[in-house]
XYZ file of C-alpha atoms in Angstrom:
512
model
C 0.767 -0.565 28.792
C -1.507 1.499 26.584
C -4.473 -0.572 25.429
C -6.684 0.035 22.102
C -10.028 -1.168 22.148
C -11.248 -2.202 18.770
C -15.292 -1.776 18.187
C -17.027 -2.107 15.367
C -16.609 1.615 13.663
C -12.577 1.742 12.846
C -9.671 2.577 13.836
C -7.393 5.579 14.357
C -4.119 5.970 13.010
C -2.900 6.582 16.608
C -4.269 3.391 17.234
C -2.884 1.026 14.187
C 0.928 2.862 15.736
C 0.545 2.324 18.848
C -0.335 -1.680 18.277
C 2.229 -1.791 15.388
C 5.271 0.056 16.828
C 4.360 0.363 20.764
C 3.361 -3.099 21.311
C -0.202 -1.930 22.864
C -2.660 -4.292 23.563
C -5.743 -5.263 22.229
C -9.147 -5.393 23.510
C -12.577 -6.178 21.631
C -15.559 -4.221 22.515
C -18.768 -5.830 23.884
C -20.621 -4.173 20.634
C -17.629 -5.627 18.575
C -18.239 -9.261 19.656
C -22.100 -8.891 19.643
C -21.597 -7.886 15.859
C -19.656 -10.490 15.165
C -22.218 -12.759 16.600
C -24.963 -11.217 14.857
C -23.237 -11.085 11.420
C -22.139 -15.513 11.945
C -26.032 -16.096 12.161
C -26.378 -14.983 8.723
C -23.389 -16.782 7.190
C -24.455 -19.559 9.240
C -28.696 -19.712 7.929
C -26.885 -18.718 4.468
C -24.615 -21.675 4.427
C -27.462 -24.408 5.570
C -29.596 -23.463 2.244
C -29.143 -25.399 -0.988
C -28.449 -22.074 -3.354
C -24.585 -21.361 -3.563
C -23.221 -18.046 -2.155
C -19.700 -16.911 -2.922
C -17.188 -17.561 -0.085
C -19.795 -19.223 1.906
C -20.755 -22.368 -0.374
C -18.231 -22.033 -3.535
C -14.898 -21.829 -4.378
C -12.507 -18.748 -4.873
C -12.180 -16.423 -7.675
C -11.886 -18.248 -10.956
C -13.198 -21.299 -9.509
C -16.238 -19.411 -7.805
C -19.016 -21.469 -10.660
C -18.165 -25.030 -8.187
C -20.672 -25.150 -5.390
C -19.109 -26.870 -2.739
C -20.902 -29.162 -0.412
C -21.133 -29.116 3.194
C -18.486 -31.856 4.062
C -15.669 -29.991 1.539
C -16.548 -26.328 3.280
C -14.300 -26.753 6.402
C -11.139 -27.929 3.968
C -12.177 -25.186 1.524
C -11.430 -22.461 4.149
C -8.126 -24.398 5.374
C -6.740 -24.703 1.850
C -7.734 -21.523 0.863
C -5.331 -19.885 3.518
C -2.677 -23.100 2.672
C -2.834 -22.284 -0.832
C -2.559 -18.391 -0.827
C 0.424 -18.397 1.527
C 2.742 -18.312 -1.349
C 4.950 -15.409 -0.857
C 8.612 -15.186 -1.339
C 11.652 -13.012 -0.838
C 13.239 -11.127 2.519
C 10.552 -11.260 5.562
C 8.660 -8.249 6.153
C 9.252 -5.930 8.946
C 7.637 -6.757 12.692
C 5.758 -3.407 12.599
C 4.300 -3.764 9.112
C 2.906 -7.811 9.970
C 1.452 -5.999 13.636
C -0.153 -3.205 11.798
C -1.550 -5.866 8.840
C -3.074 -8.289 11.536
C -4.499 -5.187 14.025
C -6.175 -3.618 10.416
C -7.285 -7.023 9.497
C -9.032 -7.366 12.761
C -10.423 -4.299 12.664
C -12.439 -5.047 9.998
C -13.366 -8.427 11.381
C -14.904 -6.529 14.238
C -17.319 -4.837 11.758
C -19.858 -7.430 11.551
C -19.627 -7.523 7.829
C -17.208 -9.910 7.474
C -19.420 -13.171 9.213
C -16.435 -14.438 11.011
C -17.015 -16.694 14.581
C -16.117 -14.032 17.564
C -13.765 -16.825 18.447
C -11.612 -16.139 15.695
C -11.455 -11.999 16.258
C -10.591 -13.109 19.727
C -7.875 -15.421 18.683
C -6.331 -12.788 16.700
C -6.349 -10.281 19.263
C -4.409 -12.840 21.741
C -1.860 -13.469 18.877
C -0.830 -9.973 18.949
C -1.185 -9.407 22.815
C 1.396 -12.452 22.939
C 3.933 -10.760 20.845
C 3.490 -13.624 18.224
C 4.193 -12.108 14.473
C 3.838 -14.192 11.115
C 6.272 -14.818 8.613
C 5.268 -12.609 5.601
C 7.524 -11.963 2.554
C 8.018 -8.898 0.033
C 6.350 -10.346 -2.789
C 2.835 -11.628 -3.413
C 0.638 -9.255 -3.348
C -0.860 -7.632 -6.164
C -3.049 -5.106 -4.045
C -6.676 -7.019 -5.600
C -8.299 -8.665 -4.237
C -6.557 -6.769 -0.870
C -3.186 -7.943 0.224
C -3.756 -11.788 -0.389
C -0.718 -13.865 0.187
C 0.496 -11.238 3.374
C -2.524 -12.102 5.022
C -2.551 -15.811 3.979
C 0.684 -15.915 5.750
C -1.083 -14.350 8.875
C -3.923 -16.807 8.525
C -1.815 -19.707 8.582
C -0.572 -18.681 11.927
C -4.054 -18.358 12.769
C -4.463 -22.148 12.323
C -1.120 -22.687 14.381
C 0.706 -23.594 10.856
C 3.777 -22.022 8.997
C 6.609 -19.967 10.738
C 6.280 -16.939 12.843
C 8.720 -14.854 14.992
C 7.876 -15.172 19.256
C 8.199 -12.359 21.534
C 12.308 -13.173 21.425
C 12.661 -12.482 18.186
C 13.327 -16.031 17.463
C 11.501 -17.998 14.081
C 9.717 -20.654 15.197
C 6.543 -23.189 14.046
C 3.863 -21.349 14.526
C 2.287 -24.017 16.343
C 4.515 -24.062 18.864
C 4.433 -20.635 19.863
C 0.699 -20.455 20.096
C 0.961 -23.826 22.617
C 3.273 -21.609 24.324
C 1.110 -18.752 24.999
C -1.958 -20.489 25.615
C -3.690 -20.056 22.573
C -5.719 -22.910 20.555
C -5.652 -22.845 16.681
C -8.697 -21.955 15.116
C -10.667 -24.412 12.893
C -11.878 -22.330 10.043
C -15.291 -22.335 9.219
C -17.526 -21.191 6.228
C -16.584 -17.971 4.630
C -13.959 -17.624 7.499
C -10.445 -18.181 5.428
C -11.699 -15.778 2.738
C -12.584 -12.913 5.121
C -9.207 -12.931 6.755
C -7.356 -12.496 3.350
C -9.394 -9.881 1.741
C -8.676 -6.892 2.458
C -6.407 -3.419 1.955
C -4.726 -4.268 5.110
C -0.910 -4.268 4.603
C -0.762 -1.592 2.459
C -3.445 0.797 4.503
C -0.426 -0.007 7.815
C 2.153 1.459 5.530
C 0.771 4.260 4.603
C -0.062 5.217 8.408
C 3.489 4.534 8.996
C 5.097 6.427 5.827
C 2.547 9.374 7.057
C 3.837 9.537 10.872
C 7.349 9.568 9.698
C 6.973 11.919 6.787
C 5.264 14.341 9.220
C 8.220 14.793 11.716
C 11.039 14.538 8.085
C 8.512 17.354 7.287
C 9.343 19.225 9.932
C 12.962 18.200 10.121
C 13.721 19.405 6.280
C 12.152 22.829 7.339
C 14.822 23.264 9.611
C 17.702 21.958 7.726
C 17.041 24.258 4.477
C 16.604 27.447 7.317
C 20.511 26.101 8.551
C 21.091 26.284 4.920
C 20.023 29.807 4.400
C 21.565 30.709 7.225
C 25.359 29.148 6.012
C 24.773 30.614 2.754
C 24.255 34.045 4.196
C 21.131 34.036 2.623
C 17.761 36.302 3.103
C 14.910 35.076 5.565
C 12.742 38.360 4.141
C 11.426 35.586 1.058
C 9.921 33.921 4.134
C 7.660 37.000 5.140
C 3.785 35.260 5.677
C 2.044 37.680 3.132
C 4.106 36.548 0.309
C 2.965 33.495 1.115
C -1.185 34.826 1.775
C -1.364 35.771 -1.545
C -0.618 32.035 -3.188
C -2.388 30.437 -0.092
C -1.130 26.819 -0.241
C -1.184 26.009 3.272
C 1.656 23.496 3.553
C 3.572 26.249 2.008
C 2.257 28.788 4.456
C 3.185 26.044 6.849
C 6.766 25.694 5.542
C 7.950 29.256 5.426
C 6.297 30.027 8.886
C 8.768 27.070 10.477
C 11.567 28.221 8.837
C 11.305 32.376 9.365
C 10.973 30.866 13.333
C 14.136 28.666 13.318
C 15.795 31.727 11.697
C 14.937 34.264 14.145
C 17.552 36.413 15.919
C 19.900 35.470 13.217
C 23.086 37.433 12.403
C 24.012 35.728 9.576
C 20.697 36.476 7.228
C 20.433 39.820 5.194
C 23.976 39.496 4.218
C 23.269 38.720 0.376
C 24.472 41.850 -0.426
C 27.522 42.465 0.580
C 30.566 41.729 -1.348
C 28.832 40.520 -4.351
C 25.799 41.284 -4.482
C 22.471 38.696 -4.976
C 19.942 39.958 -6.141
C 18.195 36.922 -4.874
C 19.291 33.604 -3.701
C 19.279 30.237 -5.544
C 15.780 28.396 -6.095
C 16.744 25.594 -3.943
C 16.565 27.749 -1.051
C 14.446 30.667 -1.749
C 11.760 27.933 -2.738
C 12.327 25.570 -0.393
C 9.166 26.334 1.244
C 7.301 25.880 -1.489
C 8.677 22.531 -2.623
C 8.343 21.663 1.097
C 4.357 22.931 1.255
C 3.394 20.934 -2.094
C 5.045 18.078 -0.172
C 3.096 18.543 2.978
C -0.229 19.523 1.145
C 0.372 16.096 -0.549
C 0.201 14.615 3.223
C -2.831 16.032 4.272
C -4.416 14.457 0.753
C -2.853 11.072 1.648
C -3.989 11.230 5.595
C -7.840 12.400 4.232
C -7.581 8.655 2.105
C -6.119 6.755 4.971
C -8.777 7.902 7.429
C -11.449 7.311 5.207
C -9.844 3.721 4.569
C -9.499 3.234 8.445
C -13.218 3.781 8.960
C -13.937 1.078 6.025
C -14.988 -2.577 6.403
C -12.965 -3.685 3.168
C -14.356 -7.810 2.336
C -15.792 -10.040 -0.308
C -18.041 -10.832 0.031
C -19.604 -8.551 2.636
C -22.548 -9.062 5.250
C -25.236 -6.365 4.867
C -27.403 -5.466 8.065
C -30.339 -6.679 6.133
C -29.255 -10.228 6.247
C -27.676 -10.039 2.454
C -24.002 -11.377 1.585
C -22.916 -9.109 -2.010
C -20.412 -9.600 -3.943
C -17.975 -6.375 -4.035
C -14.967 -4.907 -5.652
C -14.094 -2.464 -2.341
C -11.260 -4.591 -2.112
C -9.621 -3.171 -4.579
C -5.952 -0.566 -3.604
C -6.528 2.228 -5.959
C -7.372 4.645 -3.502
C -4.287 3.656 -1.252
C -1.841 3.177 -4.167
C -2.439 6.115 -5.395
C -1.235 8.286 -2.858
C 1.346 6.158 -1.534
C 2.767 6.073 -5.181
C 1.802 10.281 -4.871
C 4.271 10.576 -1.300
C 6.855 8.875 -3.162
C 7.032 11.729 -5.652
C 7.076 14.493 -2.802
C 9.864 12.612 -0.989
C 11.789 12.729 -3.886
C 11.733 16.161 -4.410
C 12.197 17.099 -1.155
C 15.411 14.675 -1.368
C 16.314 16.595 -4.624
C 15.977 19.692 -3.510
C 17.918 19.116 -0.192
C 20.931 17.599 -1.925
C 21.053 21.106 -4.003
C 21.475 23.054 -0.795
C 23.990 20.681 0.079
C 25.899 20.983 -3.054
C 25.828 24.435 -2.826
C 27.424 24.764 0.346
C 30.254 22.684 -0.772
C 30.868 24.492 -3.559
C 33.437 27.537 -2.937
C 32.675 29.054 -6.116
C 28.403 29.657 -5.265
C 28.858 29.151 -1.265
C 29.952 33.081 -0.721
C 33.116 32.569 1.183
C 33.415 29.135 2.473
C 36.033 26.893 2.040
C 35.707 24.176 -0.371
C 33.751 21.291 0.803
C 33.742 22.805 3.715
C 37.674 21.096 4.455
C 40.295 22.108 7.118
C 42.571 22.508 4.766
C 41.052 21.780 1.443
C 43.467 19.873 -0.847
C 45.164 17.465 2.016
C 41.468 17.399 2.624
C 38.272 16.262 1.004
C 35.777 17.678 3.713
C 31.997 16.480 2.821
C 32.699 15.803 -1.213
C 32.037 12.154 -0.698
C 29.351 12.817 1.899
C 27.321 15.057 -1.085
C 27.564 11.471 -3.265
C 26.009 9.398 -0.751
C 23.441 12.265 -0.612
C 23.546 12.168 -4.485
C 23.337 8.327 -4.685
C 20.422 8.280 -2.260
C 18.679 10.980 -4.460
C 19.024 9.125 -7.549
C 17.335 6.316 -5.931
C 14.450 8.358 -4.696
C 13.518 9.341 -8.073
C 13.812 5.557 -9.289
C 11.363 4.764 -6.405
C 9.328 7.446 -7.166
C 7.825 6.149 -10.467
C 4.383 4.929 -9.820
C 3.279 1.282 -9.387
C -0.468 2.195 -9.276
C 0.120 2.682 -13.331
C 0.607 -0.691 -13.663
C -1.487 -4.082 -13.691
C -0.881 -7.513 -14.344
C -3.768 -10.104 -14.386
C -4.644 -12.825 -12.535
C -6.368 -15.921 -11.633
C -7.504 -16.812 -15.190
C -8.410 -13.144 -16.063
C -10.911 -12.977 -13.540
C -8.622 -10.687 -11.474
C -7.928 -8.473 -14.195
C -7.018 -5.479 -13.533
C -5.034 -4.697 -9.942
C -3.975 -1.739 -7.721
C 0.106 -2.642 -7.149
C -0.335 -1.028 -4.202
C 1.698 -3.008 -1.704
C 3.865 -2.839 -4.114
C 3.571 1.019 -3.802
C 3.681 0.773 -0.266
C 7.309 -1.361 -0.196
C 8.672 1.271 -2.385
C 7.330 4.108 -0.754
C 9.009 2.801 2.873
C 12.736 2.478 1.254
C 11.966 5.867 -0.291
C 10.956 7.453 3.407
C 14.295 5.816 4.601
C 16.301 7.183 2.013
C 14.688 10.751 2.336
C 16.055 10.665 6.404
C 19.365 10.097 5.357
C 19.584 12.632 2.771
C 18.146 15.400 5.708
C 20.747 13.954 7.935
C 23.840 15.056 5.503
C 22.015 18.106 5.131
C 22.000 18.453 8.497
C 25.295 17.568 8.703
C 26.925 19.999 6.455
C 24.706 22.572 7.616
C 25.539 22.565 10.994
C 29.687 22.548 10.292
C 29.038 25.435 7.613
C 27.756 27.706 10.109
C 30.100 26.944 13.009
C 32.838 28.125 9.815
C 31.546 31.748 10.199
C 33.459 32.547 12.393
C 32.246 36.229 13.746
C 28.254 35.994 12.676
C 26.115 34.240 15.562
C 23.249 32.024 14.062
C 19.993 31.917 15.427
C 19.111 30.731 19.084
C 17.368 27.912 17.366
C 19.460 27.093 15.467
C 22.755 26.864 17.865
C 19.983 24.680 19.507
C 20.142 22.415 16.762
C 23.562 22.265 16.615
C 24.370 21.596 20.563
C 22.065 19.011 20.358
C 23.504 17.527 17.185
C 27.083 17.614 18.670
C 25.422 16.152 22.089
C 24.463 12.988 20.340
C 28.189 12.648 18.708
C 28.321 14.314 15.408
C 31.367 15.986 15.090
C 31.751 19.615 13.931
C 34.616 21.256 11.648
C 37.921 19.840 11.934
C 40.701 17.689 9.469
C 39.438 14.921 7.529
C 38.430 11.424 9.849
C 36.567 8.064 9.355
C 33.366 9.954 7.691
C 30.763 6.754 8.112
C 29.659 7.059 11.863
C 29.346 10.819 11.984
C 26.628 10.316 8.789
C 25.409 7.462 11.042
C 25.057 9.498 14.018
C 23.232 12.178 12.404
C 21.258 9.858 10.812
C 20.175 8.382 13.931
C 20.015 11.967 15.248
C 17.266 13.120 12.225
C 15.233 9.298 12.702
C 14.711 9.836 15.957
C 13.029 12.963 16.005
C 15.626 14.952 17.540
C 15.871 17.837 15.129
C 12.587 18.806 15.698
C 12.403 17.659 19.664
C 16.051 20.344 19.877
C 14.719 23.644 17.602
C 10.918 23.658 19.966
C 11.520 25.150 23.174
C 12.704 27.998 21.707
C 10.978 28.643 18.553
C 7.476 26.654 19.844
C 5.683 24.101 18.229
C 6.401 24.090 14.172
C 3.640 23.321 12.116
């Protein structure tokens, strides 16, 4: 099994997926535990003086004026995790908990957060042992970090609360640690506050939303060229010095994927004949621009999550001159915003995917197929109420895609007033990634069964690649009308997994 060593200078992205999705485990560096070391001495000489430092010596937030004394500080850290545990609503998915914990302790590892080695360790064997907290949808406001997500994930620290074993099964947390081995942790000074302050759960989203919009990326490329190809549309829109002399590169990117899919085509350069076109239809001669903003939008959001991945996000933080300062790093505006920014480019691309669908259902803008694509249109209804779902899922996108990084709400006594919303960003943004998938997939899906209708005119080798493969993993082609669910299922499953890119690459080569 692959294993990620965490040290004291971030993480990759590769890294936070392979802990979060691959189950990898975890190792802390030798420089990674002496940092820790080296940062506890200076909580620990800070905590033994009389003056009151935040998180080490005080309370939390609005109650940060109370200097607490050095009997209280052990109970201070406990019920500071107890108390911000408050979440509610549906749990949270396994990966997002894995990647929140692994991002929490990479920042632990720093050596500017002053927590006990003992405690990084503990958290590392937590994953290793397949042991996830219990974390619900709501309770984060994205400032100060992610606070009741990883409350929930402290509390399993201290061998409270609920979390799910390697089984799958909810359990007492306690239980499951006894079960693996692992002792509890007894909190010490400015511990509990350094495990909930941080960027974490919304940072692991974003990774994942980027990994998965990559490959849709790449996916939607190839589903508007099978579009363009059904339609009997023209590739020569695709040529790369129309594209040179606006010189977005995602568009460059886009055009380049889909002139490769489409080569060796025989049903492109027909837009001419019988009625002429003078050009085709904006959803598909612009398709790779839509698709380029989109994946120019990526490459913004991936600059922000690396630069967040090399981060030590706390509050307060330990300075390698022996200070602890007060911060605001904490706050999710710089994550918010372009998770709230992705959810606007997947909902265009959505949009402008269900108009190529639409259009190919059509009889009277399709240029000679039959309507919604039916075997014998009237006893049947072909893919109209396939183009709905598509429609419905669309309609949804755009609801997701209005920002929560334009809101704020404040908290804890107005202290906290002003916050990022950016897990709330990030919860929206993954519905609106799963959405987008499903909406390629019915492309895909009506795509594939428009071109197999022309009869005579033999698509691209790539794409007949696409559509073997799609018919391989049980999506059926043109035929009467049947039980419509698992073939949008299956093509689903097809466009999740990766396969529409994994079947058009040995013969076109890696798409960009």
């Amino acid at each position: 099994m692959h294993t990620v060593v965490v040290g004291t200078s971030g993480v990759t992205a590769s890294d936070v997926l392979a802990v979060a999705r691959a189950g990898a485990r975890i190792e802390l560096s030798g420089e990674a535990v002496a940092a820790l070391a080296a940062a506890r001495e200076i909580v620990d000489a800070l905590a033994a003086k009389p003056e009151p430092v935040y998180g080490v010596s005080t309370g939390f937030g609005a109650l940060a004026s109370r200097h607490i004394s050095p009997e209280l500080r052990a109970q201070l850290q406990r019920n500071i995790v107890r108390s911000h545990a408050a979440g509610m609503g549906p749990r949270v998915e396994r990966e997002v908990v894995r990647a929140l914990m692994f991002l929490r302790l990479k920042t632990v590892c720093s050596g500017h957060t002053g927590v006990r080695p003992e405690v990084a360790q503990t958290m590392a064997d937590i994953l290793n042992a397949g042991i996830t907290p219990v974390v619900h949808e709501y309770g984060s406001l994205g400032c100060s970090g992610d606070l009741a997500p990883l409350s929930h994930c402290a509390l399993t620290l201290m061998g409270e609360g609920d979390a799910e074993g390697p089984d799958g099964a909810v359990r007492p947390a306690g239980e499951l640690l006894a079960e693996a081995g692992i002792t509890p942790v007894e909190l010490r000074e400015k511990e509990g506050l350094a495990l909930l302050n941080g960027t974490d759960g919304m940072l692991g989203m974003l990774v994942m939303a980027l990994a998965d919009l990559e490959t849709l990326y790449k996916s939607a490329d190839v589903t508007a060229a099978l579009s363009l190809e059904a339609l009997l549309g023209t590739d020569k829109v695709l040529a790369p010095e129309l594209h040179a002399i606006r010189p977005h590169p995602g568009q460059s990117a886009a055009a380049a994927n889909m002139l490769a899919v489409l080569k060796g085509s025989e049903l492109t350069g027909h837009h001419q004949d019988g009625a002429p076109r003078v050009q085709d239809a904006y959803s598909v001669r612009c398709a790779p621009q839509v698709a380029g903003a989109g994946r120019d939008t990526l490459a913004h959001a991936r600059t922000v999550a690396e630069r967040e991945l090399a981060a030590a996000v706390d509050n307060p933080v330990v300075l390698p001159d022996g200070r602890v300062e007060s911060n605001g790093n904490f706050h999710g505006a710089p994550v918010a915003y372009v998770l709230d920014f992705l959810a606007i480019a997947a909902a265009d691309l959505g949009s402008i995917a269900e108009r190529r669908t639409d259009r190919l259902l059509d009889k009277n803008r399709s240029h000679g197929l039959p309507p919604f694509l039916a075997d014998d249109a009237g006893v049947d209804s072909g893919l109209m109420i396939a183009q709905y779902t598509q429609a419905a899922l669309v309609s949804e996108m755009k609801r997701l895609a209005v920002p929560a990084s334009a809101d704020s709400i404040p908290s804890s006594a107005m202290q906290e007033d002003h916050v990022s919303m950016g897990w709330s960003a990030a919860r929206k943004l993954r519905t609106a990634v799963d959405n987008l998938t499903r909406i390629v997939a019915i492309e895909l899906y009506a795509a594939t069964r428009a071109i197999e209708l022309r009869e005579g005119l033999v698509p691209a080798p790539a794409s007949q690649a696409v559509i073997d493969a799609v018919r391989a993993a049980g999506v059926q082609g043109p035929g009467p009308d049947r039980f419509l669910a698992p073939d949008l299922a299956a093509a689903d499953a097809f466009v999740r997994g990766g396969h529409v890119v994994a079947a058009v690459e040995p013969v076109t080569g890696p798409l960009a």
